[in-house]
Coordinates of C-alpha atoms in Angstrom, one line a residue:
X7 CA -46.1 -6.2 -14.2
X8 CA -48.2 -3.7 -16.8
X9 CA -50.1 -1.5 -14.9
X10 CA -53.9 -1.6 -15.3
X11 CA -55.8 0.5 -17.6
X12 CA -57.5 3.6 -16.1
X13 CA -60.8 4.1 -16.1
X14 CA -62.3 6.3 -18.4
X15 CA -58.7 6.7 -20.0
X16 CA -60.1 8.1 -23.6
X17 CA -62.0 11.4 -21.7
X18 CA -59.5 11.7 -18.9
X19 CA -57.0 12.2 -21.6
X20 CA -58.7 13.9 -24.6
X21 CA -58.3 17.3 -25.7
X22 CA -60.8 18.8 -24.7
X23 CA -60.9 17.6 -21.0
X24 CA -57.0 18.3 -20.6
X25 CA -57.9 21.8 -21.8
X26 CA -60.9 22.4 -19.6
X27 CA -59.0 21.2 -16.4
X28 CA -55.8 23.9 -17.0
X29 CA -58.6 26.7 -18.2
X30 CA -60.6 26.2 -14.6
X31 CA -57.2 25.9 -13.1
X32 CA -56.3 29.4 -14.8
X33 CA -60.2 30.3 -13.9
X34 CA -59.4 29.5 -10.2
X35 CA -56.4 31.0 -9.4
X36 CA -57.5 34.3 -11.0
X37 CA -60.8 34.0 -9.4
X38 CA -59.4 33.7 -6.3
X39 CA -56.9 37.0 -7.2
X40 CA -60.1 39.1 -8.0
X41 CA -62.1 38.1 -5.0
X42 CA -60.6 40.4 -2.5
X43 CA -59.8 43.3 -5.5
X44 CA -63.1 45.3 -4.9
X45 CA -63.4 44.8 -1.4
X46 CA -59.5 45.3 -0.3
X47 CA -59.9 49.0 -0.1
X48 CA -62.8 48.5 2.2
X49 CA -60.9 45.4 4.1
X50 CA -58.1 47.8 5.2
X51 CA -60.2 50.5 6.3
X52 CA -62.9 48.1 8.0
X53 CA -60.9 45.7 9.5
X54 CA -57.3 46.6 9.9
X55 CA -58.4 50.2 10.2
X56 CA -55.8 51.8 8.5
X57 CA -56.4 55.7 7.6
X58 CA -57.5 56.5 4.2
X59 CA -54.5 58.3 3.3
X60 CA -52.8 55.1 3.0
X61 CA -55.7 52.9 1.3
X62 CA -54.3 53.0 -1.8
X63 CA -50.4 52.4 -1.5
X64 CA -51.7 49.6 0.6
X65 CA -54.4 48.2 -2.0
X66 CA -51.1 48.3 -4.7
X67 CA -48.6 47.2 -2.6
X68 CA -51.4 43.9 -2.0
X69 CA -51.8 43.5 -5.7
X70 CA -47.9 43.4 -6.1
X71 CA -47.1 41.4 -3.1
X72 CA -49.2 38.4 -5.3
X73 CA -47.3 39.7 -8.8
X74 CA -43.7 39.5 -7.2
X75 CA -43.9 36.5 -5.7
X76 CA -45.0 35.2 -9.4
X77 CA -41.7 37.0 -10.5
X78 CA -39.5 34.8 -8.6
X79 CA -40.8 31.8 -8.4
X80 CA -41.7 31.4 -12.0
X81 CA -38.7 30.6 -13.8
X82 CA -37.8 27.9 -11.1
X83 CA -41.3 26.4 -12.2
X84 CA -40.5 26.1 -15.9
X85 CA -36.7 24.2 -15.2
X86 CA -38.6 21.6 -13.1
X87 CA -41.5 21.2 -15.3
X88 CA -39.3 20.1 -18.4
X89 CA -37.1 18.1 -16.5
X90 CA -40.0 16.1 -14.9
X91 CA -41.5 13.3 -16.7
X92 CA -45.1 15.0 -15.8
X93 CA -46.8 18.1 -15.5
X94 CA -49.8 16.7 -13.7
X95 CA -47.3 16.1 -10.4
X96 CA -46.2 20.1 -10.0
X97 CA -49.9 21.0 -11.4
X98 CA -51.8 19.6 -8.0
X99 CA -48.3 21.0 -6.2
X100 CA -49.5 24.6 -7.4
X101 CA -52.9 24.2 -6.1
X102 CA -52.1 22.8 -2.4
X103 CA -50.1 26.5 -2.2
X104 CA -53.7 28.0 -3.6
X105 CA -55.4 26.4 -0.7
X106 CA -53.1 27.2 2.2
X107 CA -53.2 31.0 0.3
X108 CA -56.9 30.6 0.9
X109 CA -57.8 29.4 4.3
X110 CA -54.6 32.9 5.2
X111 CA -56.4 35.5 3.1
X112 CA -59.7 34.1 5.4
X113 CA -58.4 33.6 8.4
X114 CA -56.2 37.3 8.0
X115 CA -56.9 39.9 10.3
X116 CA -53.8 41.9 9.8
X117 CA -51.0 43.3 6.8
X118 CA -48.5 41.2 7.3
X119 CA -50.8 37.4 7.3
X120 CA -52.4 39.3 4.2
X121 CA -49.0 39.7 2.9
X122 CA -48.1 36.4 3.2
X123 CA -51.0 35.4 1.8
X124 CA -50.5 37.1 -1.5
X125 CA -47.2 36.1 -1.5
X126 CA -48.5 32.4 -1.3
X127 CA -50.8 33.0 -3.9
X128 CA -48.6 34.3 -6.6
X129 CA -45.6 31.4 -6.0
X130 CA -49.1 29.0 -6.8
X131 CA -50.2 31.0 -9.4
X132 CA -46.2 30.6 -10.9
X133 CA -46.9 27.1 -11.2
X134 CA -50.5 27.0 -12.2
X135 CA -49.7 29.2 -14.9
X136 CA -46.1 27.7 -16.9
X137 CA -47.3 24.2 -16.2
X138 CA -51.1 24.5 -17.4
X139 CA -49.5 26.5 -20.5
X140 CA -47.3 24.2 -21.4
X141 CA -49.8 21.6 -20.9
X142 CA -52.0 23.2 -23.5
X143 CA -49.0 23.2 -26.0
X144 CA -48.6 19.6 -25.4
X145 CA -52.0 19.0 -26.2
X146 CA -52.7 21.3 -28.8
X147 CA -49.8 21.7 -30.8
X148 CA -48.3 25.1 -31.9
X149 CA -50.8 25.7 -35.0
X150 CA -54.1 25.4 -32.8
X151 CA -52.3 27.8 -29.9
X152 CA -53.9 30.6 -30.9
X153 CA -57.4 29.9 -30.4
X154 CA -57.3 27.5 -27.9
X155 CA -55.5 30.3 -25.9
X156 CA -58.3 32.5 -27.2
X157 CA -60.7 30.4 -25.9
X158 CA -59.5 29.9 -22.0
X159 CA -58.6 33.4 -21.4
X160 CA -62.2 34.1 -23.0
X161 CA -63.6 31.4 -20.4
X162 CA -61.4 32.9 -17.6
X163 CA -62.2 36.0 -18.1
X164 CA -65.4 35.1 -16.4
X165 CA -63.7 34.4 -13.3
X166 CA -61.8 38.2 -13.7
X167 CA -65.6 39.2 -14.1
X168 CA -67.5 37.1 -11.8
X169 CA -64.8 37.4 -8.9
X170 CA -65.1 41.4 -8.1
X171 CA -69.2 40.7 -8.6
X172 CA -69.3 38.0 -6.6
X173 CA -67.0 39.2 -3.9
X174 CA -68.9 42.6 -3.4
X175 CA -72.0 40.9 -3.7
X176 CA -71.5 38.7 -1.3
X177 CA -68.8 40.7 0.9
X178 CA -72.0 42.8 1.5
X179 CA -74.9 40.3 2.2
X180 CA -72.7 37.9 4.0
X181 CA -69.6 38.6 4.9
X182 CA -66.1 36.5 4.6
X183 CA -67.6 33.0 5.2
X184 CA -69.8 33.8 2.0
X185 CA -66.9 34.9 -0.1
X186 CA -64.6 32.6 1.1
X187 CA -67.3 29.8 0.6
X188 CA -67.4 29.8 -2.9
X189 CA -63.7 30.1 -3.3
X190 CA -63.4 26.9 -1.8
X191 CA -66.1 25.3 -3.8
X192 CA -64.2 26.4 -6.6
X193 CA -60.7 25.0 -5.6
X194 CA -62.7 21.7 -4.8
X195 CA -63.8 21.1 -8.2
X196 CA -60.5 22.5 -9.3
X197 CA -58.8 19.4 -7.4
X198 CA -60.8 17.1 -8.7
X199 CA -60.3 17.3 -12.2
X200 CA -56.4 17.8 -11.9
X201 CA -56.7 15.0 -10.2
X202 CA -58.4 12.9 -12.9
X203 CA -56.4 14.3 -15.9
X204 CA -54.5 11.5 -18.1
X205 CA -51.5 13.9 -20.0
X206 CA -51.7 12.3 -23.8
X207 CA -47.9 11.1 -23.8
X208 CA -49.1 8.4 -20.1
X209 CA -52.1 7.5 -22.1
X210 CA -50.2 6.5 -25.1
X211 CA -48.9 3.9 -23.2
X212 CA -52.3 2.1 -23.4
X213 CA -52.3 2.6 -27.1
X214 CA -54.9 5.7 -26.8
X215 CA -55.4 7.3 -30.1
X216 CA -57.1 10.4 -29.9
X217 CA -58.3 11.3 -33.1
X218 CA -58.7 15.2 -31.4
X219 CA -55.2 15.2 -30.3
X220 CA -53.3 17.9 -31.9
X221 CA -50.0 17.3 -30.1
X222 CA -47.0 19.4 -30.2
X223 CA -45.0 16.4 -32.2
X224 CA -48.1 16.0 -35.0
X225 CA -48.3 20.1 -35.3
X226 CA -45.1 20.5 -35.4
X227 CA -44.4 18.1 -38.5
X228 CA -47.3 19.5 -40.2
X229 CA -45.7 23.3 -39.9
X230 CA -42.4 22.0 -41.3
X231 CA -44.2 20.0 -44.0
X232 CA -46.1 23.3 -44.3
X233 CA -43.1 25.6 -44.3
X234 CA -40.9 23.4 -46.8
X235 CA -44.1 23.1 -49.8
X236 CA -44.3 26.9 -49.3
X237 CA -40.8 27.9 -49.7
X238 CA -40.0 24.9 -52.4
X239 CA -39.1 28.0 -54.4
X240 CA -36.8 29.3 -52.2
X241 CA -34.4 26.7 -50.3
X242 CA -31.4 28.8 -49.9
X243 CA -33.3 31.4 -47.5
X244 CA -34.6 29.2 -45.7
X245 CA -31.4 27.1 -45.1
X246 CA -30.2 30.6 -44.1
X247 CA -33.3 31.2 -42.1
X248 CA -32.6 27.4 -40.2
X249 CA -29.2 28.2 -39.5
X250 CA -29.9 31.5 -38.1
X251 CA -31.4 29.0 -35.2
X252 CA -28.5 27.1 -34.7
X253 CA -27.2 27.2 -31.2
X254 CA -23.6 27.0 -31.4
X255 CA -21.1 24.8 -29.3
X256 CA -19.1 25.3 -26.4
X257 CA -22.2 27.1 -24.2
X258 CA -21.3 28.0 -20.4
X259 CA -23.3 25.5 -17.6
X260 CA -25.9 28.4 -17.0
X261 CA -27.1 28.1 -20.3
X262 CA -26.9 24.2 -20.7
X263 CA -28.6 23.8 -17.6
X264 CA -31.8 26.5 -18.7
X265 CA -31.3 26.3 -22.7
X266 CA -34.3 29.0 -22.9
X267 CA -31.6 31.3 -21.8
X268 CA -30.2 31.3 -25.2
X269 CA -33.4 32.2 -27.0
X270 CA -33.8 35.5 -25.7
X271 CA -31.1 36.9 -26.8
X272 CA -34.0 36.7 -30.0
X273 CA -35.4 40.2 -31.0
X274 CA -39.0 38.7 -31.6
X275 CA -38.8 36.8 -28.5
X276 CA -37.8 39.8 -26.2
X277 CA -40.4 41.3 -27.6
X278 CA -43.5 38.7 -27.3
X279 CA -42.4 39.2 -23.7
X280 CA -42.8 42.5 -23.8
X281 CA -46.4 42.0 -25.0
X282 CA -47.1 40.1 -22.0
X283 CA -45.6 42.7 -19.5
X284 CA -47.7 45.5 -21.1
X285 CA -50.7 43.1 -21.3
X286 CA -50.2 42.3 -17.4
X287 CA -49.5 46.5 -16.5
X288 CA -53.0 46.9 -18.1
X289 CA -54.9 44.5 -16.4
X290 CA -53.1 45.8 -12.7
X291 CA -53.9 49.1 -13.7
X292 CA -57.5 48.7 -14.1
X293 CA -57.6 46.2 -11.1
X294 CA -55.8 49.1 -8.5
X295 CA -57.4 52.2 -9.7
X296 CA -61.3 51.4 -10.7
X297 CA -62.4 50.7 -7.4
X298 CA -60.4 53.9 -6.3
X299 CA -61.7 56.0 -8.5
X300 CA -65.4 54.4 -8.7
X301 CA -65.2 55.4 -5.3
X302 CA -64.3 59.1 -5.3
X303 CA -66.1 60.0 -8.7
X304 CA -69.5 58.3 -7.8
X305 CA -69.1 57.0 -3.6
X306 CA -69.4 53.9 -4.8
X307 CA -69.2 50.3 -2.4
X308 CA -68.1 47.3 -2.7
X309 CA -70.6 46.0 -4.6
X310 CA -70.8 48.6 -7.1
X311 CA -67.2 48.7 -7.6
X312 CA -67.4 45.3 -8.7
X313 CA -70.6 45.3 -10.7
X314 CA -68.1 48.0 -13.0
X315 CA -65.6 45.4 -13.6
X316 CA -68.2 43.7 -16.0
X317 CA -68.2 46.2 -18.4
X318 CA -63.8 46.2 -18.5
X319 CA -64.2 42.3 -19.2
X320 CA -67.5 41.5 -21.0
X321 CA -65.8 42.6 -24.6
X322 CA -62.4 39.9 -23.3
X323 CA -65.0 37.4 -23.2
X324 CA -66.8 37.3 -25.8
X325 CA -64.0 38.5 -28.5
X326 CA -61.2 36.7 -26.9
X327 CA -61.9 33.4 -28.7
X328 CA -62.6 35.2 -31.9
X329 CA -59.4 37.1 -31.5
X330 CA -57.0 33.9 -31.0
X331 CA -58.5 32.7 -34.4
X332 CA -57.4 35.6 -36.4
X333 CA -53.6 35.2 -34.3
X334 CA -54.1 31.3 -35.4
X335 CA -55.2 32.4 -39.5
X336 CA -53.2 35.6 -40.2
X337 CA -50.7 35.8 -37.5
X338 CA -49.3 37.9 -34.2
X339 CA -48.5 40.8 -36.1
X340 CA -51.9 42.7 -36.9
X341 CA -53.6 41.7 -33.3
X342 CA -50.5 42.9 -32.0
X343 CA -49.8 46.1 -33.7
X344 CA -53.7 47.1 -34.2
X345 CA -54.6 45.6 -30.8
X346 CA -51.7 48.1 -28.5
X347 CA -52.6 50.8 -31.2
X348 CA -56.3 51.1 -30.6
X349 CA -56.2 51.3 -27.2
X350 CA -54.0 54.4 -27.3
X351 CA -57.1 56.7 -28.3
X352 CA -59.5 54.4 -25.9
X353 CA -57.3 54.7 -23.0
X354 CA -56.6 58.6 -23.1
X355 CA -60.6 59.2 -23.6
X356 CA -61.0 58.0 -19.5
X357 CA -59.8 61.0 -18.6
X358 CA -63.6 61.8 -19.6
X359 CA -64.8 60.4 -16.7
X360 CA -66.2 63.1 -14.4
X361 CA -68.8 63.0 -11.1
X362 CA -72.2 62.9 -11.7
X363 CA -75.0 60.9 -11.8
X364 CA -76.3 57.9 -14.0
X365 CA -75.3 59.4 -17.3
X366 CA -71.8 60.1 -15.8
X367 CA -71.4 56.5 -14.7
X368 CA -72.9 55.0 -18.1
X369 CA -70.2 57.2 -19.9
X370 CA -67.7 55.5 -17.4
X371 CA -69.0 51.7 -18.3
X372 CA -68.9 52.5 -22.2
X373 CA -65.7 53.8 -22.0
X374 CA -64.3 50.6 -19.8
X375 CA -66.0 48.6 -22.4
X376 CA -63.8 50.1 -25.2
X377 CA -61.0 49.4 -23.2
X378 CA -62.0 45.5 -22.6
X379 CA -62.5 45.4 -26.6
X380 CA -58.6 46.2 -26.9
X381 CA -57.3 44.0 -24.0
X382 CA -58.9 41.0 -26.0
X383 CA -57.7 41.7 -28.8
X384 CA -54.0 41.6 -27.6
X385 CA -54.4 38.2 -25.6
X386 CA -52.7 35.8 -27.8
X387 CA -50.2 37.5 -30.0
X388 CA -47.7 36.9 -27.1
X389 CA -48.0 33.3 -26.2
X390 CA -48.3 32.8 -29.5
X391 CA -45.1 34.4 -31.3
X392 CA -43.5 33.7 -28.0
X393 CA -44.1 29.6 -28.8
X394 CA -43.5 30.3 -32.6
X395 CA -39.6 31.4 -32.0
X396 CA -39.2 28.8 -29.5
X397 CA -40.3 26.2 -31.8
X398 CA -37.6 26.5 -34.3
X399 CA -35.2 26.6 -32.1
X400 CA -36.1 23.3 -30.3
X401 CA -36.4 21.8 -34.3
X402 CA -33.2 22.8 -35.3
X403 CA -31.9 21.9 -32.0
X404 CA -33.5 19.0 -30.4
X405 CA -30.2 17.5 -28.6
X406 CA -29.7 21.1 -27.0
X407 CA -33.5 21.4 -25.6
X408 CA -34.1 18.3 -24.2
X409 CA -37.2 15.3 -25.3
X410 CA -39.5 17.8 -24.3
X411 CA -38.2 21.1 -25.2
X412 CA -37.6 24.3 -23.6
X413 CA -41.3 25.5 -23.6
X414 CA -42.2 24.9 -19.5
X415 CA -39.0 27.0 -19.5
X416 CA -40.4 29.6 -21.7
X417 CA -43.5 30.0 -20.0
X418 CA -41.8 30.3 -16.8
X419 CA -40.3 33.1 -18.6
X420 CA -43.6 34.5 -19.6
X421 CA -45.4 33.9 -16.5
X422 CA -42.2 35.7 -14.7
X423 CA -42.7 38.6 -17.0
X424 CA -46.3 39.0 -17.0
X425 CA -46.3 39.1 -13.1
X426 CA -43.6 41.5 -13.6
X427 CA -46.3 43.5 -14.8
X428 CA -48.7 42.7 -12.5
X429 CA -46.1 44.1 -9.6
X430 CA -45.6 47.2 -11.4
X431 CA -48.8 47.9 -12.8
X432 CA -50.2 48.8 -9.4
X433 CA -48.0 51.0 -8.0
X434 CA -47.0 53.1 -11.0
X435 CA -50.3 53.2 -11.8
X436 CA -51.3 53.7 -8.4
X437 CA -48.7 56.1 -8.0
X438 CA -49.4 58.1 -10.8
X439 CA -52.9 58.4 -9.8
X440 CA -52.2 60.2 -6.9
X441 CA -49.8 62.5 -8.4
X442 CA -51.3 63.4 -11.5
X443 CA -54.5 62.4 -11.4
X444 CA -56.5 59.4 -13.5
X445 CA -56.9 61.4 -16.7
X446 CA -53.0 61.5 -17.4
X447 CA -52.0 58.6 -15.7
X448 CA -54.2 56.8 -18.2
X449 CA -52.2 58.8 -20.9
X450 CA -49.1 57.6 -19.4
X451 CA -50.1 53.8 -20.2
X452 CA -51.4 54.8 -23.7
X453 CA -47.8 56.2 -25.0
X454 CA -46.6 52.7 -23.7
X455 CA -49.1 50.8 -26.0
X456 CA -48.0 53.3 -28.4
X457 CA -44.3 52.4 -27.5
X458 CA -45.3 48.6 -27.9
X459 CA -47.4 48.8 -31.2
X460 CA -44.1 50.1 -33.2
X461 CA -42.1 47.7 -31.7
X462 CA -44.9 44.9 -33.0
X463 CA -44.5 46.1 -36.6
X464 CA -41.3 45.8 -36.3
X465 CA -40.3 42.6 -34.5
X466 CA -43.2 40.5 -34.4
X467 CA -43.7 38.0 -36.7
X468 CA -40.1 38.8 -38.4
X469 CA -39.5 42.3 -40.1
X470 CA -41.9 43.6 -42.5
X471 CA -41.3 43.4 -46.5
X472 CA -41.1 47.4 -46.0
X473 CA -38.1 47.6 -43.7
X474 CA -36.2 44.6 -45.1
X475 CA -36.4 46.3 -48.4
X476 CA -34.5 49.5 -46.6

């Protein structure tokens, strides 16, 4: 018997609905990451009354617990996600474990439950993360990626800025019922819609056309129609350049039974994913050490800690969208290689940040601002080239990669080594901090996006004209 049509199948399933439910999934889980960022230093000296010679290794060693339980349980996300006929199923999986890491982080009254509840939070944000992405491939198709990517991180972005606002805002006025409160209103709405999403490939069963669509199959023709008028004039380089993605027979179990494995041994590949671990060690960085040093520089609380987060993530969204365009029209390359290379000057000139008064702590915004102009300029070139390489593989290779590809798989692999990032951000930054000081910490991190910028030239986006001449 035919099952019945759902109701309101043509918005449950259109584009822009399946992309607003994975960006306020990726809005809610790091909401719910941010809320306890400004206020952790004062949790663990308030409540579980630890001395403040070990705030700060703590405060890390919180922010990695959530990061390296991402780390492991990503990949494991990504093999079940394309060998399951939906991503909607693991999706509402992902938020349950949010939930249960929500009602521990409120309930909490020592390390260890806080622990766990970190931990909990980064194995749902493994999931939330490789199936929403992959979802937003699905949708979208490889050629819109860009700027729809763009788009959410822009829109989630408010969560990174609202959450630290909120949570010292409301840490301060009314305590962890208040906080917690609007987490949970949050994750409520956040139910609901996964709940009501209709993927595109179960509403095609109902004949749904939706003229919006964008799917990875549709975009994917379109780039090879693309890619063959192009390079009429050339067929024998690109047979060469097709072949290059062969995957040849006779491949051990391991790889058979997680093709994606194959794929990295790709020099562009390894280093899109190297984007993504630098982009994540930013983003810790600034989450461990702001509320630290806005602290000793100015005595700042919770609430002011918090309120400084707005100028790091302001710039992320309103030029994140803008920024996925220009990855979408002119590539990964230039975002990547200008994006890593201007923050190099941007990051070293915080070491400007002194004690003082207003003027002292305007300097500080303008200078986090800077900062937040960089960090959206380098939020797509990742997922982006990442999907690109991946692609052809899958084309030249469909028997290999399965009906619906290796790309859960990827972003498993992403998600794995952007929390990667996230778990080392904070304590070498941390670390460093307290060794050296901010200023040449911050220097530190800027040789590494000088480190990461050359690479970009170089891999991203294939080799330049100017070395494949040499």
């Amino acid at each position: 018997m035919a099952k019945s049509k759902p109701i309101g199948l043509r918005w449950r399933s259109s584009t822009l609905f399946i992309v607003s439910t994975v960006g306020i999934g990726l809005f809610t889980d790091l909401f719910l990451y941010g809320l306890v960022v400004p206020i952790l230093p004062f949790i663990l000296q308030d409540r579980v009354s630890l001395p403040q010679d070990q705030i700060q290794s703590h405060v890390s060693a919180l922010l990695a617990a959530y990061a390296g339980a991402s780390v492991l349980f990503s990949p494991p996300a990504g093999v079940i996600a394309d060998r399951t006929s939906s991503r909607q199923t693991p999706f509402l999986i992902g938020l349950v474990a949010l939930l249960g890491a929500t009602l521990m982080l409120f309930l909490g009254q020592t390390v260890p439950v806080l622990v766990v509840a970190r931990i909990l939070q980064g194995t749902s944000a493994a999931v939330v993360w490789t199936i929403g992405l992959a979802l937003v491939l699905d949708t979208v198709g490889p050629e819109n990626l860009g700027k729809t990517i763009g788009s959410i991180f822009g829109f989630i972005s408010i969560g990174e800025l609202a959450a630290p606002v909120l949570g010292g805002v409301v840490y301060k006025k009314a305590g962890y019922p208040g906080v917690f409160g609007i987490g949970f209103g949050i994750l409520a709405v956040d139910f609901i819609m996964r709940l009501l999403l209709i993927e595109k490939k179960v509403a095609a069963q109902w004949d749904v056309k939706n003229e919006d669509s964008g799917g990875i199959d549709e975009e994917q023709d379109g780039t090879v129609a693309d890619e063959e008028d192009a390079n009429e004039e050339e067929p024998l380089l690109r047979k060469k350049e097709e072949d290059s993605y062969k995957v040849p027979e006779g491949q051990s179990k391991v790889v058979k039974g997680s093709p994606i494995l194959y794929c990295l041994k790709d020099p562009r590949l390894l280093t899109a994913l190297l984007l993504a671990f630098n982009q994540a060690t930013l983003l810790s960085a600034f989450d461990a050490t702001i509320p630290t040093e806005a602290e000793e520089l100015y005595d700042f609380d919770s609430l002011k800690s918090g309120v400084l987060f707005i100028a790091l993530v302001l710039p992320y969204l309103l030029l994140g969208p803008v920024a996925g365009w220009l990855v979408d029209r002119f590539g990964p390359k230039p975002a990547a290689v200008l994006g890593f290379g201007y923050l190099v000057p941007v990051l070293i000139l915080l070491r400007l940040a002194r004690p003082g008064g207003t003027s002292q702590i305007v300097v500080y915004c303008v200078l986090l601002a800077l900062n937040g102009i960089g960090l959206a300029v380098i939020g797509s070139p990742s997922i982006v080239e990442a999907s690109t390489v991946v692609q052809r593989y899958a084309k030249a290779n469909p028997n290999f990669f399965g009906e619906q590809g290796p790309y859960a798989q990827l972003y498993g692999i992403n998600s794995m080594v952007f929390s990667l990032g996230l778990t080392l951000g904070p304590l070498v930054s941390g670390g460093l901090k307290d060794k050296i000081g901010y200023g040449n910490m911050n220097i530190v991190i800027a040789m590494l996006c000088l480190v990461t910028a050359i690479l970009s030239f170089v891999f991203i986006g294939g080799k330049p004209k100017i070395l494949k001449r040499n």
